[in-house]
mmCIF file of C-alpha atoms in Angstrom:
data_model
loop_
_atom_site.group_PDB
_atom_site.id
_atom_site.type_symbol
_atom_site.label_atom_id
_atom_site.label_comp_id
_atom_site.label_asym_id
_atom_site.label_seq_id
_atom_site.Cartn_x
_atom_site.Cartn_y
_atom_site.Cartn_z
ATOM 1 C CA UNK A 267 -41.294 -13.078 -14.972
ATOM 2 C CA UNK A 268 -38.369 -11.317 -15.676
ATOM 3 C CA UNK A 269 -35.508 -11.256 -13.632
ATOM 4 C CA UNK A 270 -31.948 -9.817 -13.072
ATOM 5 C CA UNK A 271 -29.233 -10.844 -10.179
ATOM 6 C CA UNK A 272 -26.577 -8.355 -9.737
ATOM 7 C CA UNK A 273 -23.381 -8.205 -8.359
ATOM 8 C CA UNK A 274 -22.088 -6.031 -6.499
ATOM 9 C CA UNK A 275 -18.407 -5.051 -5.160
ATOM 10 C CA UNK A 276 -16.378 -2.052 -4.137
ATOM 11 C CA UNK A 277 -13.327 -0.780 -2.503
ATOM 12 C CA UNK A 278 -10.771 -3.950 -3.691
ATOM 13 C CA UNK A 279 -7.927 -1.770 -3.448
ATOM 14 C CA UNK A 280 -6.242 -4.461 -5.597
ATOM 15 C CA UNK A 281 -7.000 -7.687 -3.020
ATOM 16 C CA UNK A 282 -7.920 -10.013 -6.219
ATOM 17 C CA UNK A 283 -7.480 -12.827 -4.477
ATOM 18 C CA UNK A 284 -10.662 -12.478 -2.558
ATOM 19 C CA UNK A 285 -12.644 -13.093 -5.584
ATOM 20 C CA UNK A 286 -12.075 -16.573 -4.241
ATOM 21 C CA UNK A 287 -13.994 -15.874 -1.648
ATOM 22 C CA UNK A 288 -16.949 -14.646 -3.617
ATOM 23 C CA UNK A 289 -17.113 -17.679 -6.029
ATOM 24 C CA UNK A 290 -17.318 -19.881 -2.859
ATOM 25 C CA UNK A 291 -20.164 -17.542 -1.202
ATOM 26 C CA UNK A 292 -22.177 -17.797 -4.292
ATOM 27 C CA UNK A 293 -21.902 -21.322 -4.824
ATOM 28 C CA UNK A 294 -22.878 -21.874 -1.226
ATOM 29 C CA UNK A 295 -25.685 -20.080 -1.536
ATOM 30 C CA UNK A 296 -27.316 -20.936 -5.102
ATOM 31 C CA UNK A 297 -26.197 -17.940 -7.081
ATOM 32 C CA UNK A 298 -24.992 -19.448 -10.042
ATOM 33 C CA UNK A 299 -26.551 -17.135 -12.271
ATOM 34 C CA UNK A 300 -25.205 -13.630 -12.186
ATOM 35 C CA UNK A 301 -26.330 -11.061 -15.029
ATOM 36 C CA UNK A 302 -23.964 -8.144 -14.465
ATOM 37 C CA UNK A 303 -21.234 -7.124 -11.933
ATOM 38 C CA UNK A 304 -20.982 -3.559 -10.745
ATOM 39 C CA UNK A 305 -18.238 -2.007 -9.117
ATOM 40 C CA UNK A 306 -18.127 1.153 -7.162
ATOM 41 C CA UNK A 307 -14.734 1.883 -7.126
ATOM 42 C CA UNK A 308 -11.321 2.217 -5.164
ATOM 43 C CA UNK A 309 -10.386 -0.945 -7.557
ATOM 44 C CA UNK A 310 -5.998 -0.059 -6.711
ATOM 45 C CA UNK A 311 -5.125 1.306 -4.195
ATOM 46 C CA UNK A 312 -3.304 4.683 -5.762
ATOM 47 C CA UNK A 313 -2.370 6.984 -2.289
ATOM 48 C CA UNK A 314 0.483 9.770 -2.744
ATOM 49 C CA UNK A 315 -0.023 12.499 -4.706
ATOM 50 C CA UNK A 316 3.476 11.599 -6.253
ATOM 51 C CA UNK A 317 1.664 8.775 -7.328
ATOM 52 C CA UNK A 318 -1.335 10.314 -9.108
ATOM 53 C CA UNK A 319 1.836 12.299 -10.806
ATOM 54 C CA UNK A 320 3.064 9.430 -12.323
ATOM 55 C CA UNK A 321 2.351 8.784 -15.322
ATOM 56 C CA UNK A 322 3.890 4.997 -15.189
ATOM 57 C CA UNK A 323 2.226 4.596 -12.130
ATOM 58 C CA UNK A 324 -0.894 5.608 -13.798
ATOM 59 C CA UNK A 325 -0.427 3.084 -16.385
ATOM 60 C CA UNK A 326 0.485 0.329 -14.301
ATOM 61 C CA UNK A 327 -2.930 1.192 -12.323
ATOM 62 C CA UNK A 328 -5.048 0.712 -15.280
ATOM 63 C CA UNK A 329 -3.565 -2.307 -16.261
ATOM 64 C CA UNK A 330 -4.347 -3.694 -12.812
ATOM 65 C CA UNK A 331 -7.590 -2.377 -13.473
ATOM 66 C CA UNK A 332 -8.340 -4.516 -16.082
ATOM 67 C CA UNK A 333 -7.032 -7.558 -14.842
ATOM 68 C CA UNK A 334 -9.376 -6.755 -11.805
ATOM 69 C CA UNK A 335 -11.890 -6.153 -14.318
ATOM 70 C CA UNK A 336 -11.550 -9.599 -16.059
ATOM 71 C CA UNK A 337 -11.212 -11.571 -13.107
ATOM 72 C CA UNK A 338 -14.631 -9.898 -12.181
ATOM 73 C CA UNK A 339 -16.057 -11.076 -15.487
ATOM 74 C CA UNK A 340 -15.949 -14.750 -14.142
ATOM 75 C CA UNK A 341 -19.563 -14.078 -12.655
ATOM 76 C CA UNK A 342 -20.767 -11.998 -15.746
ATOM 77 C CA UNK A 343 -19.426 -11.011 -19.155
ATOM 78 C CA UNK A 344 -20.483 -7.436 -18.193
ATOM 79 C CA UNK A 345 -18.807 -5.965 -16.254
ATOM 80 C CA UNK A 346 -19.762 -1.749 -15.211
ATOM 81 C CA UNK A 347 -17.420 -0.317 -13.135
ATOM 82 C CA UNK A 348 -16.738 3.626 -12.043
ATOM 83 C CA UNK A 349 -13.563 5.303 -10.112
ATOM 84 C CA UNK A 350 -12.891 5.191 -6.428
ATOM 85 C CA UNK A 351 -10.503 8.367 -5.479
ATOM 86 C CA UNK A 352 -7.740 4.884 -5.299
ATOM 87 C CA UNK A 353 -8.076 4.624 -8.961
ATOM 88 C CA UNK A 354 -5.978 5.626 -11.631
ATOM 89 C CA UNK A 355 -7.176 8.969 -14.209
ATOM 90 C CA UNK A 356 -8.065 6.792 -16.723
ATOM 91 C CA UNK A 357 -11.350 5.297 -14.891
ATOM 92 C CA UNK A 358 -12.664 8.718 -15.623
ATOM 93 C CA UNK A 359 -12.629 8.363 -19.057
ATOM 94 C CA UNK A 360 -15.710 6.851 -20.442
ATOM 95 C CA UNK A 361 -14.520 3.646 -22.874
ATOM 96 C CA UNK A 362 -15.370 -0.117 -23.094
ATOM 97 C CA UNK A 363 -12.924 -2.506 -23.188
ATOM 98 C CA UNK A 364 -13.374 -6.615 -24.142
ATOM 99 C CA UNK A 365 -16.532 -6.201 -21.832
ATOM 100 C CA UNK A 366 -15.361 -3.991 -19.055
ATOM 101 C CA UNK A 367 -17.415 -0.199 -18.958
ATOM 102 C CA UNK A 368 -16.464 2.269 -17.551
ATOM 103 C CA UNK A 369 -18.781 4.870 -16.767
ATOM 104 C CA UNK A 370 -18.203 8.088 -14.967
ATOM 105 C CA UNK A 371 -20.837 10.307 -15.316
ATOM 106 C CA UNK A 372 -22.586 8.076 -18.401
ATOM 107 C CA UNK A 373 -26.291 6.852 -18.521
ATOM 108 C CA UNK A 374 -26.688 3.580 -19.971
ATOM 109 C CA UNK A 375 -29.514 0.678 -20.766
ATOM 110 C CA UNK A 376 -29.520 -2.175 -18.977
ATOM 111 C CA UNK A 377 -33.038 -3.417 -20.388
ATOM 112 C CA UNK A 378 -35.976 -1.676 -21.781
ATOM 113 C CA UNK A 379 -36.762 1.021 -19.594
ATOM 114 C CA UNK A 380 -34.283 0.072 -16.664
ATOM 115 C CA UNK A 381 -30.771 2.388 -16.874
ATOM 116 C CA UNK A 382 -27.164 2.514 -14.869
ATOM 117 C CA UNK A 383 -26.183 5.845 -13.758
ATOM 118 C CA UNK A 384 -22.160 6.212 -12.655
ATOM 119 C CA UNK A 385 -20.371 8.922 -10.742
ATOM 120 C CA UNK A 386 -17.287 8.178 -9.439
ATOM 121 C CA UNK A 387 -14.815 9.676 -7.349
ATOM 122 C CA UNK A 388 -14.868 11.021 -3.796
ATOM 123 C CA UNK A 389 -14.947 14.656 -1.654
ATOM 124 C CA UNK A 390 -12.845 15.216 1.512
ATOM 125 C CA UNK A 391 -14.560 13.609 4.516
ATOM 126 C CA UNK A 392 -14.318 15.367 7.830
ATOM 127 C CA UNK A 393 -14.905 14.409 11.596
ATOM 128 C CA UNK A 394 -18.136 15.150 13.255
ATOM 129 C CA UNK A 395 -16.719 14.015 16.935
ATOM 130 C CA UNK A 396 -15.236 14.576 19.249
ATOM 131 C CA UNK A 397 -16.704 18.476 19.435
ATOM 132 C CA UNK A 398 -12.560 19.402 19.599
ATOM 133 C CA UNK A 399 -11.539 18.383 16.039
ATOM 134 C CA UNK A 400 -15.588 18.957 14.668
ATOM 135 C CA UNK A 401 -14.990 20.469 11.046
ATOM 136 C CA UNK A 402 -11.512 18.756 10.970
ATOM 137 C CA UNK A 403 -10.494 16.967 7.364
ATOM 138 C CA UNK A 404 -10.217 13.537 8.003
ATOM 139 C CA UNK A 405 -9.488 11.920 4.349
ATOM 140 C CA UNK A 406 -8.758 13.608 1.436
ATOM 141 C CA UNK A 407 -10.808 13.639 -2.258
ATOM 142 C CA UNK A 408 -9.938 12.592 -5.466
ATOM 143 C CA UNK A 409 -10.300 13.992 -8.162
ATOM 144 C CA UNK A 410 -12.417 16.537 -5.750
ATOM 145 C CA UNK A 411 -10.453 19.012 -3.707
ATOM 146 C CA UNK A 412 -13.063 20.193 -2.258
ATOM 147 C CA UNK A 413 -17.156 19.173 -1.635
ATOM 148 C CA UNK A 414 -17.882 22.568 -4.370
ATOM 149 C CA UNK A 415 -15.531 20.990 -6.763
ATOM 150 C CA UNK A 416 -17.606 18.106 -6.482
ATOM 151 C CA UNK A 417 -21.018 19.875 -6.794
ATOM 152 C CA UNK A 418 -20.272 21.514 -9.871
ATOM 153 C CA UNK A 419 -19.948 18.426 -12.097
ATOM 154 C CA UNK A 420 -22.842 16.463 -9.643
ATOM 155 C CA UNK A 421 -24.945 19.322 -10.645
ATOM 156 C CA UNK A 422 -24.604 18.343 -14.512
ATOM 157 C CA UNK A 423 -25.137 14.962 -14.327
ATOM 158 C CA UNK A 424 -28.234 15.383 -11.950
ATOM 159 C CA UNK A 425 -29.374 17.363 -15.162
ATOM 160 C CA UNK A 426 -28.571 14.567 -17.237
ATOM 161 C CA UNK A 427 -30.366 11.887 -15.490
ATOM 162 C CA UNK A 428 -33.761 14.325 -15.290
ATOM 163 C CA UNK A 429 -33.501 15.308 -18.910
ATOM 164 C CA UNK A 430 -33.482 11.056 -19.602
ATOM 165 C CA UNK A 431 -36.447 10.644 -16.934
ATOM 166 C CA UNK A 432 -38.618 13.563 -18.770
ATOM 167 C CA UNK A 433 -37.582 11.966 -22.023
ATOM 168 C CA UNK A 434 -39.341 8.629 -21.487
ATOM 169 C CA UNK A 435 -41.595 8.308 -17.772
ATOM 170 C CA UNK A 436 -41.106 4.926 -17.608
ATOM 171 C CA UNK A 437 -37.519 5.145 -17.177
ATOM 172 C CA UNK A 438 -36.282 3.393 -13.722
ATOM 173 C CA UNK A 439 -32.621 4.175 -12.230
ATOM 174 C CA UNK A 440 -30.140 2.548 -10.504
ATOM 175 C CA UNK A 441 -27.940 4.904 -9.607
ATOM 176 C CA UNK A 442 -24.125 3.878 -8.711
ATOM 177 C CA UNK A 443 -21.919 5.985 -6.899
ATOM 178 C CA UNK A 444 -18.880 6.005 -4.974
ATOM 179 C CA UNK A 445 -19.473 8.748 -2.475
ATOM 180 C CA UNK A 446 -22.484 8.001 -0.640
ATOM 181 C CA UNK A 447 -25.101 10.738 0.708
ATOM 182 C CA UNK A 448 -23.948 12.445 3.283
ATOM 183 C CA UNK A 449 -25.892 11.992 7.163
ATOM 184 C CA UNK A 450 -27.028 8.650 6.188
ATOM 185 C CA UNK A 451 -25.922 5.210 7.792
ATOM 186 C CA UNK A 452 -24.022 4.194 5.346
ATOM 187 C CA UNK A 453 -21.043 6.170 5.325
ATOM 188 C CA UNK A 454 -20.784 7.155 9.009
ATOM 189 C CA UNK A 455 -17.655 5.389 9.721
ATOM 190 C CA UNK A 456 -16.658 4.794 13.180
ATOM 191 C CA UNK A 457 -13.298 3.104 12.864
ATOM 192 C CA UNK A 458 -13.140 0.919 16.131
ATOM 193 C CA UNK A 459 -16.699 0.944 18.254
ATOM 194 C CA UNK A 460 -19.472 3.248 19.066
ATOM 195 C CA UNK A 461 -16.888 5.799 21.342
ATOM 196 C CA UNK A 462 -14.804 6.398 18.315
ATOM 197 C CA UNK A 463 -14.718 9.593 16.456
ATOM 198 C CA UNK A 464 -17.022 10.083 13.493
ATOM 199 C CA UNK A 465 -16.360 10.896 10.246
ATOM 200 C CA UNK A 466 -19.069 12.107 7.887
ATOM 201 C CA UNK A 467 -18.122 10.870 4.655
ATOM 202 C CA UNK A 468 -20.896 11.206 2.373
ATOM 203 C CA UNK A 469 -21.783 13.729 -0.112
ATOM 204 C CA UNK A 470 -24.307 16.556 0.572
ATOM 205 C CA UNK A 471 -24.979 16.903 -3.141
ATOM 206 C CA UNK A 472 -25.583 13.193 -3.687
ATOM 207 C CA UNK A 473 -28.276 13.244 -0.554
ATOM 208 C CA UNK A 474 -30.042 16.040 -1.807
ATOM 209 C CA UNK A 475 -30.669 14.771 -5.607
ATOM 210 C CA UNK A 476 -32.094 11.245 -3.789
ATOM 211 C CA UNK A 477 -34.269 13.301 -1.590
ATOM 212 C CA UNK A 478 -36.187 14.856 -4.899
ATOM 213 C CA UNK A 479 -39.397 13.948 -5.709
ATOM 214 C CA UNK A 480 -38.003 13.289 -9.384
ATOM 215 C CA UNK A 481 -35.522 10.914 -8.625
ATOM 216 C CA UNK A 482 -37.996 9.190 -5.707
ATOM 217 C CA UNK A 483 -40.046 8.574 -8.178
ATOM 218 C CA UNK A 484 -37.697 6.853 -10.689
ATOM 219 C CA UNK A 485 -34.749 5.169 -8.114
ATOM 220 C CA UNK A 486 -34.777 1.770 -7.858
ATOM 221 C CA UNK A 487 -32.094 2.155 -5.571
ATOM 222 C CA UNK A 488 -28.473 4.225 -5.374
ATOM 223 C CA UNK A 489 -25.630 1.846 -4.425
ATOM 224 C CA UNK A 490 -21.972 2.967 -3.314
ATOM 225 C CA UNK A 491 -18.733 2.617 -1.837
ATOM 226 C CA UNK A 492 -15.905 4.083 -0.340
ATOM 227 C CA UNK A 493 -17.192 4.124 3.809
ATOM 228 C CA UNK A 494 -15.081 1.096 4.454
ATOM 229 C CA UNK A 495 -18.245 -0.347 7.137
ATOM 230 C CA UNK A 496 -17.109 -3.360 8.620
ATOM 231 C CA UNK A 497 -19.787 -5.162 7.417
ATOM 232 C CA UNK A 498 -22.394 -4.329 4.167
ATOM 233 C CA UNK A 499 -25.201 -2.202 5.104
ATOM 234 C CA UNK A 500 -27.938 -0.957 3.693
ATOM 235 C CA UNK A 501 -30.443 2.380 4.797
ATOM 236 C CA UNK A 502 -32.825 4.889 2.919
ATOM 237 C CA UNK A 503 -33.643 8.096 1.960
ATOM 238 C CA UNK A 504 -37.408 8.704 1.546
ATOM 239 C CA UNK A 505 -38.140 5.801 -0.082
ATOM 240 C CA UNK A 506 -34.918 4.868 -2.086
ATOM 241 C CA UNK A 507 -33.316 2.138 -0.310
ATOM 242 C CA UNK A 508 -29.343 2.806 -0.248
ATOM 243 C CA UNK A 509 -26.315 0.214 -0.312
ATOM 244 C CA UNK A 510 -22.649 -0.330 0.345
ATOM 245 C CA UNK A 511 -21.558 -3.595 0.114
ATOM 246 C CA UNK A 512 -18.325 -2.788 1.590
ATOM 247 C CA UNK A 513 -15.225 -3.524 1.011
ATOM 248 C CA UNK A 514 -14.063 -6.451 -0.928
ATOM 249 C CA UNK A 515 -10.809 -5.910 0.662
ATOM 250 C CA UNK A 516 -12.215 -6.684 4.053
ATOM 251 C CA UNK A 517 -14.602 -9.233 3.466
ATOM 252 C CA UNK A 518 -17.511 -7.948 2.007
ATOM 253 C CA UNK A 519 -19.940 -7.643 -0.891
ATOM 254 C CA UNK A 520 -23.305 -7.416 -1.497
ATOM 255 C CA UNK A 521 -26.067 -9.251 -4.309
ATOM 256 C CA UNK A 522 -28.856 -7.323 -5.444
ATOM 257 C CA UNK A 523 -32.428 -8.759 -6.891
ATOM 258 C CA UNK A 524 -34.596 -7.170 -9.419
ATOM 259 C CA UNK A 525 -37.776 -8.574 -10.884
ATOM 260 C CA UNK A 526 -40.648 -7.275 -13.188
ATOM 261 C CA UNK A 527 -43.407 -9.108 -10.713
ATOM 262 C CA UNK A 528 -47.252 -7.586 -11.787
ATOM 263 C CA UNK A 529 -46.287 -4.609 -14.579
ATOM 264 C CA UNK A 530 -43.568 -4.241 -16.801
ATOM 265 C CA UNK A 531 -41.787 -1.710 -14.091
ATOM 266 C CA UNK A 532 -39.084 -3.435 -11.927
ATOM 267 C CA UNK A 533 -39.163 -3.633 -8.342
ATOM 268 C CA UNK A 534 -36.613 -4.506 -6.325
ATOM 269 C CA UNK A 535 -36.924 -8.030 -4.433
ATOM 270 C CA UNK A 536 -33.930 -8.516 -2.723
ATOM 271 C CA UNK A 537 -30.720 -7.201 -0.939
ATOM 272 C CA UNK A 538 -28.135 -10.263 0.181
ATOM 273 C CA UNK A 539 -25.184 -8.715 2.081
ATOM 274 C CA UNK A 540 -22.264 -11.649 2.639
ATOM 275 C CA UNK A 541 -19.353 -11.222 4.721
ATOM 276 C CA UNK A 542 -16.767 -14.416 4.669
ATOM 277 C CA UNK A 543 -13.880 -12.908 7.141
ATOM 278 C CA UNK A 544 -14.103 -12.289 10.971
ATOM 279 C CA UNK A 545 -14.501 -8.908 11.755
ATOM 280 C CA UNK A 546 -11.603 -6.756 12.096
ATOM 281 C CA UNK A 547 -13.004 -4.983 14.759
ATOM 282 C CA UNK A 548 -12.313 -7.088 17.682
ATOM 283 C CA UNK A 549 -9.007 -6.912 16.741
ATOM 284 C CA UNK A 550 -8.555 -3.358 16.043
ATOM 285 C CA UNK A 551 -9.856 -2.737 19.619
ATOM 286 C CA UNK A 552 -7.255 -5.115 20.923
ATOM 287 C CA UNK A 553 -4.449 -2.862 19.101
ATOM 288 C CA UNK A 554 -6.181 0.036 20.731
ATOM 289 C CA UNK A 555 -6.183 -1.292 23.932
ATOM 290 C CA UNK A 556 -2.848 -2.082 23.951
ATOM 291 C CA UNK A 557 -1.593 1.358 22.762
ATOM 292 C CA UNK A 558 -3.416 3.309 24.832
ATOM 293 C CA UNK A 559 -1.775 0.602 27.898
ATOM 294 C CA UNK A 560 1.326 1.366 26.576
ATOM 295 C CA UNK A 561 1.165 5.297 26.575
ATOM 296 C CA UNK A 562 -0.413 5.049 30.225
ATOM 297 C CA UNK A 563 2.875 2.852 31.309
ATOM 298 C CA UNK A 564 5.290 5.367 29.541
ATOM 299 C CA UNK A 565 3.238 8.071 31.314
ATOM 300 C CA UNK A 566 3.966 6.290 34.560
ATOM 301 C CA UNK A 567 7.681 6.183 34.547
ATOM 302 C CA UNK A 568 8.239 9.675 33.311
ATOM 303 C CA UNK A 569 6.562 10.845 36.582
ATOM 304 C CA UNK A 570 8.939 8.529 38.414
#
């Protein structure tokens, strides 16, 4: 029976030290034997559009990039990754380098019959509550201005993954992304608890492809990142199961099972989400809390 153990890790935004953290989680838990290592992006942590200007800042990006990329390669020799809207231009270039793929908007074999799809980058995200700022940008895109900027190029590489599927049907994709599909639990964020406004931060485009009958038919599974969840989650969409291991930064990663069991198509066995740090939530509602004291105080002695 053959067998593959993936990992899988997003949204670092250059916390290598929590690699650590993964090395002891694995060891705790058997996993000595990982085959690949995919990454979904938002490896730095690039921010100001001064900085996506700058061409040294660029540079000194990618170089963190790779250092990311060969820490990584402690749990596998190869290592996929794609671009985050964090990450520096270069991500988006297609290229190998001592092991380390990158692979925005490339198709490639992982074994017979069994390929990696990557699309990186993100669209603006908006808020969905409360009804007053409904509509409202809440984070920005990279390289995407806006969600049609986004659907142009999506609409391409859909192309490109259907021409490959008609090519050969016994193809099987796992499809890697950093902007999840949009309405789906995975990247509603709610920063603090269940009252806090929503932001919709999926893609539309990305939502629609997995909802074909063509890509049903053929997904193993699409994983992503960028909806910072406080823990890893995983839904669906028909019957392609989705995942976002989270952030690294905060914790989280995920480990993902595939086996050829009674055929020679893979199926997939097994989802392990780990999360090694408290949750930040507690906390964030304590700094909440506090504020909101704070402005009711000040409130108080300006009617005195």
């Amino acid at each position: 029976m053959e067998e593959l153990t993936i990992l899988l890790v997003s949204d670092i935004h250059k916390d290598i030290d929590k690699l650590k953290n993964v090395e002891e989680v694995l060891k705790k838990n058997h996993l000595n034997k990982i085959d690949y290592v995919l990454c979904m992006g938002d490896v730095v942590n690039i921010k100001t559009p001064e900085e996506y200007e700058s061409k040294e800042v660029q540079k000194e990006a990618f170089e963190e990039v790779l250092t990311i990329g060969k820490a990584l390669q402690k749990f596998a020799k190869t290592v996929y990754m794609i671009p985050g809207n964090h990450d520096p231009d270069e991500m988006f270039l297609p290229k190998e380098v001592d092991g380390i793929h990158f692979i925005h908007k490339e198709i490639i074999s992982l074994k017979d019959n069994l390929i990696l799809a990557g699309f990186g980058g993100s669209i603006p995200s908006h808020y969905e509550t409360p009804s007053n700022i409904k509509g409202e940008r809440a984070w920005e895109g990279y390289p995407f201005k806006t969600a049609l900027d986004f659907e142009k190029e999506w609409i391409l590489f859909e192309k490109k993954i259907l021409d490959t599927i008609k090519e050969d049907e016994k193809k099987q994709i796992v499809l890697m992304t950093h902007n999840g599909p949009n309405e789906c639990d995975t990247t509603v964020f709610q920063k603090y608890d269940i009252e806090s406004p929503i932001i919709m931060s999926g893609s539309s485009n990305v939502k629609d492809s997995l909802a074909k009958i063509e890509f049903q038919n053929h997904l193993l599974c699409n994983i992503h990142g960028h909806t910072h969840a406080f823990k890893p989650m995983t839904s669906r969409i028909g019957i392609c199961p989705i995942v976002n291991p989270g952030s690294l930064m905060e914790g989280n990663f995920a480990v993902l099972r595939l086996e050829k069991l009674n055929s020679n198509r893979f199926d997939l066995t097994g989802v392990n989400l780990f999360r090694f740090l408290p949750s930040q939530q507690v906390d964030l509602m304590k700094k909440r809390k506090n504020k909101e004291d704070e402005e009711e105080e000040n409130t108080k002695k300006l009617k005195m």
